[in-house]
mmCIF file of N, CA and C in Angstrom:
data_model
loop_
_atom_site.group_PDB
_atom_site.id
_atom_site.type_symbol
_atom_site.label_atom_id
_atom_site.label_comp_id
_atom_site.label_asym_id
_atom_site.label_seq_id
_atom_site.Cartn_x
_atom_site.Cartn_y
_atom_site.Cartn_z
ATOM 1 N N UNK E 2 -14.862 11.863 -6.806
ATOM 2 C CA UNK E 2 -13.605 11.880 -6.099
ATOM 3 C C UNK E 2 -12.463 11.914 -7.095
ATOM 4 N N UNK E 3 -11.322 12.428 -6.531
ATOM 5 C CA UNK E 3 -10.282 12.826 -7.847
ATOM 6 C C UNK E 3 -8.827 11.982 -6.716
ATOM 7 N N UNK E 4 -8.117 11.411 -7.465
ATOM 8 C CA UNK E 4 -6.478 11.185 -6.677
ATOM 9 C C UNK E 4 -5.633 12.072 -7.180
ATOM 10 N N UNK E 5 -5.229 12.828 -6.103
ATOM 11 C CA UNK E 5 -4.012 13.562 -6.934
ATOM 12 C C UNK E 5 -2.754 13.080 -5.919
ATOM 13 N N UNK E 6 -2.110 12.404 -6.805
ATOM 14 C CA UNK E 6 -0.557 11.631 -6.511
ATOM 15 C C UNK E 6 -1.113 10.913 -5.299
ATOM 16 N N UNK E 7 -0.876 11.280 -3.941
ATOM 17 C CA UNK E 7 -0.856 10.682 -2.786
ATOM 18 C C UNK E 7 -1.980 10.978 -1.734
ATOM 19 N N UNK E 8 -3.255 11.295 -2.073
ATOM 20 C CA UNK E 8 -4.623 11.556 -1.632
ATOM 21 C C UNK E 8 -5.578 11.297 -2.379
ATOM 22 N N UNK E 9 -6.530 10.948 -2.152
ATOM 23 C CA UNK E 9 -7.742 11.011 -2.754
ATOM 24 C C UNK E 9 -8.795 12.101 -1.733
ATOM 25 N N UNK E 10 -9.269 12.641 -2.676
ATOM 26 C CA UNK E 10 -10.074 13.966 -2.000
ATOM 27 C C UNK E 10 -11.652 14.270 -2.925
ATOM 28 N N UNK E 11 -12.426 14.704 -1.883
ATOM 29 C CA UNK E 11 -13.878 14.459 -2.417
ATOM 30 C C UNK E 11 -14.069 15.324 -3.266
ATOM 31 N N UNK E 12 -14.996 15.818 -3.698
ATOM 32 C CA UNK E 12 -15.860 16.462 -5.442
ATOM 33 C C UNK E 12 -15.720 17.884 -4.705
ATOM 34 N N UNK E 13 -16.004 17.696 -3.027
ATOM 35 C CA UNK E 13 -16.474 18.964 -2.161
ATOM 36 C C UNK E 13 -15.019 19.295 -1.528
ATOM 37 N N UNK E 14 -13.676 19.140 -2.048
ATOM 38 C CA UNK E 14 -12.377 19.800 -1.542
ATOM 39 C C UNK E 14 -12.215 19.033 -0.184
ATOM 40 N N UNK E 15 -12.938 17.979 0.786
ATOM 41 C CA UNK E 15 -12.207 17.143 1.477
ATOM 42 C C UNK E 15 -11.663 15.546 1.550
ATOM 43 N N UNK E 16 -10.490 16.305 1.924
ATOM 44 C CA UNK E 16 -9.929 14.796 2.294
ATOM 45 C C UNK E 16 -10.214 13.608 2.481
ATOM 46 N N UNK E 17 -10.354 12.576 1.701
ATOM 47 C CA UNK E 17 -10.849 11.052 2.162
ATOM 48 C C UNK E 17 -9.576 10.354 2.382
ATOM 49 N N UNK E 18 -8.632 10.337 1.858
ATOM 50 C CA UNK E 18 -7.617 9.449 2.384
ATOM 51 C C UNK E 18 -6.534 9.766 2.137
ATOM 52 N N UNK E 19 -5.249 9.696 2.623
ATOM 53 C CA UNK E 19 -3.716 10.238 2.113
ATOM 54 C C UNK E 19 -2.871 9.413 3.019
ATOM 55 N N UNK E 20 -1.920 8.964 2.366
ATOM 56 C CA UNK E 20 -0.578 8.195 2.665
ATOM 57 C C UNK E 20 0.699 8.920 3.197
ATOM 58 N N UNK E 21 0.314 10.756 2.968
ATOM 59 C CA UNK E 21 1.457 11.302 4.085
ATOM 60 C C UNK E 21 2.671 10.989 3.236
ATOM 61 N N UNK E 22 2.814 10.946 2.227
ATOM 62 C CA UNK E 22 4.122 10.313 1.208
ATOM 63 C C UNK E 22 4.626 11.900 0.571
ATOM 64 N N UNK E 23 3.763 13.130 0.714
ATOM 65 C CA UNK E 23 4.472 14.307 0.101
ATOM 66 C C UNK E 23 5.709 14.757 0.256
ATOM 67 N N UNK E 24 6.051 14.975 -1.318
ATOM 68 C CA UNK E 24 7.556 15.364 -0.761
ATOM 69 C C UNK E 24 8.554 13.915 -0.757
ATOM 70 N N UNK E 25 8.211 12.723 -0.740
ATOM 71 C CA UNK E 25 9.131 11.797 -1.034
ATOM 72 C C UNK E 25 8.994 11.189 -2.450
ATOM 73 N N UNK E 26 8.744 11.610 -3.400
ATOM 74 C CA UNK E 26 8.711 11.142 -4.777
ATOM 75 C C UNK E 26 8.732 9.966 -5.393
ATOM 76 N N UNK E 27 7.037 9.836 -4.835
ATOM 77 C CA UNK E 27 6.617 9.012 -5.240
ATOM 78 C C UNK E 27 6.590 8.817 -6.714
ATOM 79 N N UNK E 28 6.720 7.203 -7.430
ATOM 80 C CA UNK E 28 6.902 7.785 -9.174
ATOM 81 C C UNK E 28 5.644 6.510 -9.446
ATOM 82 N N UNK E 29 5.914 5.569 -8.855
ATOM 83 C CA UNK E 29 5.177 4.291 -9.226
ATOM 84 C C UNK E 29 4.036 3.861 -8.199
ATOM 85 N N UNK E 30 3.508 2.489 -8.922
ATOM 86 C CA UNK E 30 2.271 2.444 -7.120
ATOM 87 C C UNK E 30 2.104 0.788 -7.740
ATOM 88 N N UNK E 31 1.971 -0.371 -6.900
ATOM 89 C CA UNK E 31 1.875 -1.626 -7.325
ATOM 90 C C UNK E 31 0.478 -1.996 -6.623
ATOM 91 N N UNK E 32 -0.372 -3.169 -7.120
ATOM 92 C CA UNK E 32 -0.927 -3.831 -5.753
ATOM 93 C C UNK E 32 -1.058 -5.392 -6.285
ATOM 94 N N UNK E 33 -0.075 -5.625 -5.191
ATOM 95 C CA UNK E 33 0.217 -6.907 -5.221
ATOM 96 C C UNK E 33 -0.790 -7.838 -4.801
ATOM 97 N N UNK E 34 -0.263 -9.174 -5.480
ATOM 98 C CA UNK E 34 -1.196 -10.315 -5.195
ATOM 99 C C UNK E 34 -1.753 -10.793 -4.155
ATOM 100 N N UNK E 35 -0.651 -10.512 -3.289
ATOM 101 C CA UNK E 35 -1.263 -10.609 -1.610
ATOM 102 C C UNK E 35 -2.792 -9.246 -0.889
ATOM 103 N N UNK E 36 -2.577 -8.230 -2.210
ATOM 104 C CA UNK E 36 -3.866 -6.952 -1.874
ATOM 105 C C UNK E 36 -2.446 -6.096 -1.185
ATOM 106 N N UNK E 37 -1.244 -5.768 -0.958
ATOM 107 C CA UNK E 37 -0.811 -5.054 -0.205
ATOM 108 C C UNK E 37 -0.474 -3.927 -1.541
ATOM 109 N N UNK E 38 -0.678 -2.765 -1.129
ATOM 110 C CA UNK E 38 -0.928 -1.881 -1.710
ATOM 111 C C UNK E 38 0.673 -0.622 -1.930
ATOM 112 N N UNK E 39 1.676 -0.475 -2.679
ATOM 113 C CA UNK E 39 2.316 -0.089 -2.528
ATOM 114 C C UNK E 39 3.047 0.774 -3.276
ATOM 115 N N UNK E 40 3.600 2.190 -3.033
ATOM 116 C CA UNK E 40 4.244 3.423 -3.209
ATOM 117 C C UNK E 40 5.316 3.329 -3.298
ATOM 118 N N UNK E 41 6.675 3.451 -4.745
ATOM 119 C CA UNK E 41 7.677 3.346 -5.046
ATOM 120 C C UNK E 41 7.875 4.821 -5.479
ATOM 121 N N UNK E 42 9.561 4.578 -4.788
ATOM 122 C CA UNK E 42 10.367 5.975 -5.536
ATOM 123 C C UNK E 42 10.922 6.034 -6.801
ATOM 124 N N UNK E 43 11.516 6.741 -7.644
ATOM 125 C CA UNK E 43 11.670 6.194 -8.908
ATOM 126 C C UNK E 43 13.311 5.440 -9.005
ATOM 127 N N UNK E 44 13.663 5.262 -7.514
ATOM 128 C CA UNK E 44 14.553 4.330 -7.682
ATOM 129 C C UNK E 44 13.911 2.999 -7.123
ATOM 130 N N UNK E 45 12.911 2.753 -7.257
ATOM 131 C CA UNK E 45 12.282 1.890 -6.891
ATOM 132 C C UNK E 45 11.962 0.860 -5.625
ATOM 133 N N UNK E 46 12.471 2.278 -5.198
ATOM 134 C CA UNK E 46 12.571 1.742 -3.502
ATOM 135 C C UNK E 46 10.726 1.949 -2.885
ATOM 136 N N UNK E 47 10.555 1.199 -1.598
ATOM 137 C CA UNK E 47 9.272 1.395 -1.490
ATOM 138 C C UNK E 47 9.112 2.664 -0.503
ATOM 139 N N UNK E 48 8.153 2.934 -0.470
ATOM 140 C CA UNK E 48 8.220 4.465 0.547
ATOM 141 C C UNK E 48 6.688 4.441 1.549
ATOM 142 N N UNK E 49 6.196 3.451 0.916
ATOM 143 C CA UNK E 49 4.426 3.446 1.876
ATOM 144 C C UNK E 49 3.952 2.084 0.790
ATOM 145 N N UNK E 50 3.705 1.439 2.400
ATOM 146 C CA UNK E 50 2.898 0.459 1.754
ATOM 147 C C UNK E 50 1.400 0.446 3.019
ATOM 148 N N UNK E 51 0.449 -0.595 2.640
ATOM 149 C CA UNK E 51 -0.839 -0.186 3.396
ATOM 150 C C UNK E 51 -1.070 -1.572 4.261
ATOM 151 N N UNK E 52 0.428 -2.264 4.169
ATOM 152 C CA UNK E 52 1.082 -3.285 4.979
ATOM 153 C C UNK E 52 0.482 -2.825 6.538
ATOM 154 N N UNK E 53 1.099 -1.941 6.225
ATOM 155 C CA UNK E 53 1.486 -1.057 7.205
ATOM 156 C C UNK E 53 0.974 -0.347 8.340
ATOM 157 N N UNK E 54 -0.765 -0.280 7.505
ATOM 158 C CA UNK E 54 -2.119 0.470 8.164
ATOM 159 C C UNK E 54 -3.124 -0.071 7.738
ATOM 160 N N UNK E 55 -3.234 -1.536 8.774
ATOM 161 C CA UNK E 55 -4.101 -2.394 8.502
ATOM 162 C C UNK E 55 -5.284 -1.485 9.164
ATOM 163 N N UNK E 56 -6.586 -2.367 8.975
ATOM 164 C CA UNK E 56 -8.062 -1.249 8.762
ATOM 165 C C UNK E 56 -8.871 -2.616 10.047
ATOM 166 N N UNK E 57 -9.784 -2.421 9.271
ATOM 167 C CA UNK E 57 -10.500 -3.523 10.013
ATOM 168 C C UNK E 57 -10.464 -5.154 9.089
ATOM 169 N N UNK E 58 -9.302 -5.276 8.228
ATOM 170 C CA UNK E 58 -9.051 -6.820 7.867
ATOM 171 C C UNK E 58 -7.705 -7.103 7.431
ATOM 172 N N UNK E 59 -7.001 -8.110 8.359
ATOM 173 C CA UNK E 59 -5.643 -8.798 8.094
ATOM 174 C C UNK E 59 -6.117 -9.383 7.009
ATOM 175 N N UNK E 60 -4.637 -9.750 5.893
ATOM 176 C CA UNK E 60 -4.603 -10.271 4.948
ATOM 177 C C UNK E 60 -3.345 -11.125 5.440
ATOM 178 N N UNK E 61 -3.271 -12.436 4.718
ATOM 179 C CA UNK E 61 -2.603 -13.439 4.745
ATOM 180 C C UNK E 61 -0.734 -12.262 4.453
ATOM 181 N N UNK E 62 0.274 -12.830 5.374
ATOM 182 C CA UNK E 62 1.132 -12.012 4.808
ATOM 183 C C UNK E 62 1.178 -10.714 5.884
ATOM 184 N N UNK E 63 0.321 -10.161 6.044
ATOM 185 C CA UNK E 63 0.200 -9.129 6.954
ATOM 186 C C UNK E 63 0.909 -9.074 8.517
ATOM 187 N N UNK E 64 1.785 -8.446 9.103
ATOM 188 C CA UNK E 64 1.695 -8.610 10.033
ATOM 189 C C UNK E 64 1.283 -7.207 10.885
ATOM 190 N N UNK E 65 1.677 -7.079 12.059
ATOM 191 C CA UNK E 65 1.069 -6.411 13.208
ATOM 192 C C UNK E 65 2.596 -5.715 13.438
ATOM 193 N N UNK E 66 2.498 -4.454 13.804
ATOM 194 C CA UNK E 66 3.499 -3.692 14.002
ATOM 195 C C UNK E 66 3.396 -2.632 15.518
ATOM 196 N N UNK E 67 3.812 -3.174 17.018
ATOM 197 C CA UNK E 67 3.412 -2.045 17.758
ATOM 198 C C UNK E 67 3.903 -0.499 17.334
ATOM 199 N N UNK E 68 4.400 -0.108 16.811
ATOM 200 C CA UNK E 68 5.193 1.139 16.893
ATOM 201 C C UNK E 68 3.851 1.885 15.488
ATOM 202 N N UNK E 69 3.373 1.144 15.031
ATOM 203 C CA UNK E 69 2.669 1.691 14.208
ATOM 204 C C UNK E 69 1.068 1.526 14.228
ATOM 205 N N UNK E 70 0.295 0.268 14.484
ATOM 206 C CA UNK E 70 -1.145 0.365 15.270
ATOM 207 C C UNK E 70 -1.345 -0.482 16.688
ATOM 208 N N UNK E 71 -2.148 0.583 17.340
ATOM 209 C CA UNK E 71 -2.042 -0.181 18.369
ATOM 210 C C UNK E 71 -3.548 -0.337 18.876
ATOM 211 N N UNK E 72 -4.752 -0.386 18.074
ATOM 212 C CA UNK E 72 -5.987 -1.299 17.973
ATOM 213 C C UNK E 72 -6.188 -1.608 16.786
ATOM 214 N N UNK E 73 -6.913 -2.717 16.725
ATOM 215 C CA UNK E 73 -7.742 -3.034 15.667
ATOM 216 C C UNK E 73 -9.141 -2.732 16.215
ATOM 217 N N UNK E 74 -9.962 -2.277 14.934
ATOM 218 C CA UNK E 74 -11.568 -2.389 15.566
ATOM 219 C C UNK E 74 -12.504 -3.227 14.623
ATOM 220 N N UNK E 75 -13.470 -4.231 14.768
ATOM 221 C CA UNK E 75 -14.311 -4.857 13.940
ATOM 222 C C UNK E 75 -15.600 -3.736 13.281
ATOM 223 N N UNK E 76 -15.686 -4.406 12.006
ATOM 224 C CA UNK E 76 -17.026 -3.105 11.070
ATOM 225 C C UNK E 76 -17.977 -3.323 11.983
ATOM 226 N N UNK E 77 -18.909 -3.181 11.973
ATOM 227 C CA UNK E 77 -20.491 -3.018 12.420
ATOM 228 C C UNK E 77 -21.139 -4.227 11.429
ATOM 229 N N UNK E 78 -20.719 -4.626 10.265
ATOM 230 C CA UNK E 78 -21.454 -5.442 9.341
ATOM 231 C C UNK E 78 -20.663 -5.017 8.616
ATOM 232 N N UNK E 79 -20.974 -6.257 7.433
ATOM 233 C CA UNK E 79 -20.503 -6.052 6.380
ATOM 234 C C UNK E 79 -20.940 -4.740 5.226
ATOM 235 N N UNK E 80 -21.378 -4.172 5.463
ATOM 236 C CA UNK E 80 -22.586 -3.628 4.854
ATOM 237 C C UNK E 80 -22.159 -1.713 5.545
ATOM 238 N N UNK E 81 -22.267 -2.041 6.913
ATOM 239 C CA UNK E 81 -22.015 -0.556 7.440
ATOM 240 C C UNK E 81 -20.482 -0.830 8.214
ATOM 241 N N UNK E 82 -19.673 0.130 7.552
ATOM 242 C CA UNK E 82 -18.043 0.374 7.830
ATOM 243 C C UNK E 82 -17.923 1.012 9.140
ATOM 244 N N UNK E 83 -19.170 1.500 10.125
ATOM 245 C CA UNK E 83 -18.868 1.943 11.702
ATOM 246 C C UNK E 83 -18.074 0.795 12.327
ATOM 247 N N UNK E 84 -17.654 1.213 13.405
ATOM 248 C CA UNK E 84 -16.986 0.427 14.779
ATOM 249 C C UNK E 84 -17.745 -1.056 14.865
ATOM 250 N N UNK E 85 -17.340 -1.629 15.087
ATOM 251 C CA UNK E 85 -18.128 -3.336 15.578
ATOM 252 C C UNK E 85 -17.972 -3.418 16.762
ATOM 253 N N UNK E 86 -18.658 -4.824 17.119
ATOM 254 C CA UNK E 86 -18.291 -5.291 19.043
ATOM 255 C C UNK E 86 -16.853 -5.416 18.988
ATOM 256 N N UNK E 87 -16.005 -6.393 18.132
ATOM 257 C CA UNK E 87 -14.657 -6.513 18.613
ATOM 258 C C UNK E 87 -13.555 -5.837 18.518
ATOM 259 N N UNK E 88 -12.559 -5.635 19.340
ATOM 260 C CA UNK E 88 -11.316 -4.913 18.860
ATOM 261 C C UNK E 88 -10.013 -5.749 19.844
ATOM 262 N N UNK E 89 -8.788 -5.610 19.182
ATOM 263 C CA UNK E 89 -7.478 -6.405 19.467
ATOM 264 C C UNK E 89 -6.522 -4.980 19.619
ATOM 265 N N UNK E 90 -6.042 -4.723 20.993
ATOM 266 C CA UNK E 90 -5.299 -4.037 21.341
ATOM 267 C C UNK E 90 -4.130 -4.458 21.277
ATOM 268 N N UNK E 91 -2.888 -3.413 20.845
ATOM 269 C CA UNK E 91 -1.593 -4.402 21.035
ATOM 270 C C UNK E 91 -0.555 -3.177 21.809
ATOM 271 N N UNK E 92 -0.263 -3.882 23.084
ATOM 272 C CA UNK E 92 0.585 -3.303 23.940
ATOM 273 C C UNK E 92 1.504 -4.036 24.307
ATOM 274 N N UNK E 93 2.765 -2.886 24.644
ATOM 275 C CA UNK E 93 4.496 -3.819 24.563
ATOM 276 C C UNK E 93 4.350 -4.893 25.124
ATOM 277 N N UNK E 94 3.557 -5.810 26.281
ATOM 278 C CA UNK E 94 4.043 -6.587 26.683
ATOM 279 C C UNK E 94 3.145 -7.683 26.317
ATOM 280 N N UNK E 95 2.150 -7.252 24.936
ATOM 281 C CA UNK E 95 1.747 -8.327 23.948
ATOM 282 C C UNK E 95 0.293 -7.844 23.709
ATOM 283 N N UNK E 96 -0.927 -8.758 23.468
ATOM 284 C CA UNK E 96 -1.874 -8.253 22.716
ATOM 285 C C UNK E 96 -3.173 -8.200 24.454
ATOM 286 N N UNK E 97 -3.805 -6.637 24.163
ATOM 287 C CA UNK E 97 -5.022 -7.552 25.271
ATOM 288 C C UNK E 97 -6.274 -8.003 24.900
#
């Protein structure tokens, strides 16, 4: 796998992950003590953090954003990264 700036992409030319940050100039990248993972401009403003697009684990610090996810889903195991039994929906008039 290779990162180029704001993707990481496989050996075989696809996509494994991207932050959608093209085009905002990105210069720097931190990951802070809390694990939050984050994309600076070279005025050092932030432009993407992974705050932002929690996965299947809150970190202390983390919060929940409706306008930006609106499930969580549990792994399958620790072991296999599929879907699990649980998931936390969050809709405007709170979580179901």
């Amino acid at each position: 796998m290779e990162l180029h700036s704001e993707a990481l992409i496989h050996a075989d030319g696809t996509l494994v992950w991207s932050t959608n940050t093209f085009n905002k100039g990105v210069a720097g990248i931190e990951l802070q003590t809390n694990g939050n993972l984050v994309l600076y401009d070279k005025n050092n403003r932030s432009v993407w953090q992974s705050f932002d697009h929690p996965t299947d684990t809150l970190l202390v610090g983390q919060s929940l954003k409706i306008d930006t996810v609106k499930k969580l889903v549990s792994r399958a195991s620790e072991k296999d990264g599929s879907e699990g039994p649980y998931s936390l929906v969050m809709e405007a008039g709170g979580f179901a």
